[in-house]
CSV table of C-alpha atoms in Angstrom, one decimal:
chain,number,residue,atom,x,y,z
A,1,MET,CA,53.5,108.2,91.1
A,2,SER,CA,55.7,105.7,92.8
A,3,ALA,CA,57.2,106.2,96.2
A,4,ALA,CA,60.7,106.5,94.9
A,5,LYS,CA,59.8,109.3,92.6
A,6,GLU,CA,58.0,111.1,95.3
A,7,ALA,CA,61.0,110.9,97.7
A,8,GLY,CA,63.2,112.6,95.0
A,9,ALA,CA,65.2,109.5,94.1
A,10,ARG,CA,67.1,109.6,90.8
A,11,PRO,CA,65.8,107.4,88.1
A,12,ALA,CA,68.0,104.3,87.2
A,13,VAL,CA,70.5,105.1,84.5
A,14,MET,CA,71.7,102.5,82.1
A,15,VAL,CA,75.5,102.1,82.4
A,16,ARG,CA,77.4,100.2,79.8
A,17,PRO,CA,79.5,97.4,81.5
A,18,ARG,CA,83.3,98.0,81.2
A,19,LYS,CA,85.8,95.4,80.2
A,20,PRO,CA,88.1,94.2,82.9
A,21,LEU,CA,91.3,96.3,83.1
A,22,SER,CA,93.5,93.4,82.2
A,23,ARG,CA,91.7,92.6,79.0
A,24,LYS,CA,91.5,96.2,78.1
A,25,LYS,CA,95.3,96.7,78.7
A,26,ASN,CA,96.2,93.6,76.6
A,27,GLN,CA,94.2,94.8,73.7
A,28,LYS,CA,95.8,98.2,73.8
A,29,HIS,CA,99.4,96.9,74.1
A,30,PRO,CA,99.6,93.2,73.4
A,31,GLY,CA,102.8,91.6,74.7
A,32,TRP,CA,103.2,94.0,77.6
A,33,GLY,CA,103.6,92.8,81.1
A,34,GLY,CA,104.2,89.4,82.6
A,35,ALA,CA,107.3,87.4,83.5
A,36,ARG,CA,110.0,87.2,81.0
A,37,PRO,CA,113.1,84.9,80.9
A,38,GLY,CA,116.2,86.8,82.0
A,39,ALA,CA,114.3,89.6,83.5
A,40,GLY,CA,115.2,91.0,86.9
A,41,ARG,CA,118.3,92.0,88.8
A,42,LYS,CA,121.5,90.2,87.7
A,43,PRO,CA,123.8,88.6,90.3
A,44,GLU,CA,126.8,90.6,91.4
A,45,GLY,CA,129.5,87.9,91.0
A,46,ASP,CA,130.1,85.0,88.8
A,47,LYS,CA,127.5,82.9,90.5
A,48,PRO,CA,124.1,83.9,91.9
A,49,LEU,CA,123.9,84.0,95.7
A,50,ASP,CA,121.2,81.4,96.3
A,51,ALA,CA,121.6,80.7,100.0
A,52,MET,CA,120.5,83.2,102.7
A,53,LEU,CA,121.5,83.2,106.3
A,54,VAL,CA,119.8,85.1,109.1
A,55,VAL,CA,122.1,86.2,112.0
A,56,ARG,CA,120.9,88.1,115.0
A,57,PHE,CA,123.2,90.8,116.4
A,58,THR,CA,123.1,93.3,119.2
A,59,LYS,CA,123.2,96.9,117.9
A,60,PRO,CA,127.0,97.3,118.7
A,61,GLU,CA,127.7,93.9,117.0
A,62,ARG,CA,125.6,95.0,114.0
A,63,ASP,CA,127.5,98.4,113.8
A,64,LEU,CA,130.8,96.6,113.8
A,65,TYR,CA,129.7,94.1,111.2
A,66,LYS,CA,128.6,96.9,108.9
A,67,ALA,CA,131.8,98.9,109.6
A,68,VAL,CA,134.1,96.0,108.6
A,69,GLY,CA,132.2,95.4,105.3
A,70,GLY,CA,129.0,93.5,106.2
A,71,SER,CA,128.0,90.5,104.1
A,72,ALA,CA,130.6,91.2,101.4
A,73,TRP,CA,133.3,90.9,104.1
A,74,MET,CA,131.8,87.8,105.5
A,75,ARG,CA,131.7,86.1,102.1
A,76,LYS,CA,135.3,87.0,101.5
A,77,LEU,CA,136.2,85.4,104.9
A,78,VAL,CA,134.2,82.3,104.2
A,79,ASN,CA,135.7,82.0,100.7
A,80,ALA,CA,139.3,82.5,102.0
A,81,ILE,CA,138.7,79.7,104.5
A,82,LEU,CA,137.3,77.5,101.7
A,83,GLU,CA,140.3,78.3,99.5
A,84,SER,CA,142.7,77.2,102.3
A,85,LYS,CA,141.1,73.8,101.9
A,86,PRO,CA,140.5,73.2,105.7
A,87,ASP,CA,141.1,69.7,107.0
A,88,GLN,CA,139.2,68.1,109.8
A,89,GLU,CA,141.5,69.6,112.5
A,90,SER,CA,141.2,73.1,111.0
A,91,LEU,CA,137.4,72.8,111.0
A,92,GLU,CA,137.5,71.8,114.6
A,93,ILE,CA,139.5,74.9,115.4
A,94,LEU,CA,136.9,77.0,113.5
A,95,LYS,CA,134.1,75.4,115.5
A,96,GLU,CA,135.7,75.5,119.0
A,97,ARG,CA,138.2,78.4,118.8
A,98,PRO,CA,137.6,80.4,115.6
A,99,MET,CA,140.0,83.2,116.6
A,100,GLU,CA,142.9,80.8,116.6
A,101,HIS,CA,142.4,80.0,112.9
A,102,PRO,CA,145.0,81.8,110.8
A,103,VAL,CA,142.6,83.0,108.1
A,104,VAL,CA,140.2,84.4,110.7
A,105,GLN,CA,143.1,86.1,112.5
A,106,GLN,CA,144.3,87.8,109.3
A,107,PHE,CA,140.8,89.0,108.4
A,108,VAL,CA,140.3,90.4,111.9
A,109,LYS,CA,143.7,92.1,111.8
A,110,ASP,CA,142.8,93.7,108.4
A,111,ALA,CA,139.4,94.8,109.6
A,112,VAL,CA,140.9,96.4,112.7
A,113,GLU,CA,143.5,98.2,110.7
A,114,ARG,CA,140.9,99.5,108.3
A,115,LEU,CA,138.7,100.8,111.1
A,116,GLN,CA,141.7,102.5,112.7
A,117,ALA,CA,142.6,104.1,109.4
A,118,GLU,CA,139.0,105.4,109.0
A,119,GLU,CA,139.1,107.0,112.5
A,120,GLU,CA,142.3,109.0,111.7
């Protein structure tokens, strides 16, 4: 008798090798899975939003940003400025003293009114 049998070891069992899961799945449902053209979440507007910005805020700044509308509000503000076709002087005002730009003033005024209306 061998040492393995004397120690109570189980005899080796012949196991049939299995197919890899991916091959097995493809045989069961051919054409399932994988990337497809046009798949995925659709853009919200007319054009996809393909540029991402990261902005760091303090918690009170973040809370205010979310309260006034978050990224949707910011896109509206930027689009309103673009629609006003800013000249070089207007861009300088935006860079140096953004609160003096008329479009920014209007957006801030609207946001403050909306916040006050929500508090009432």
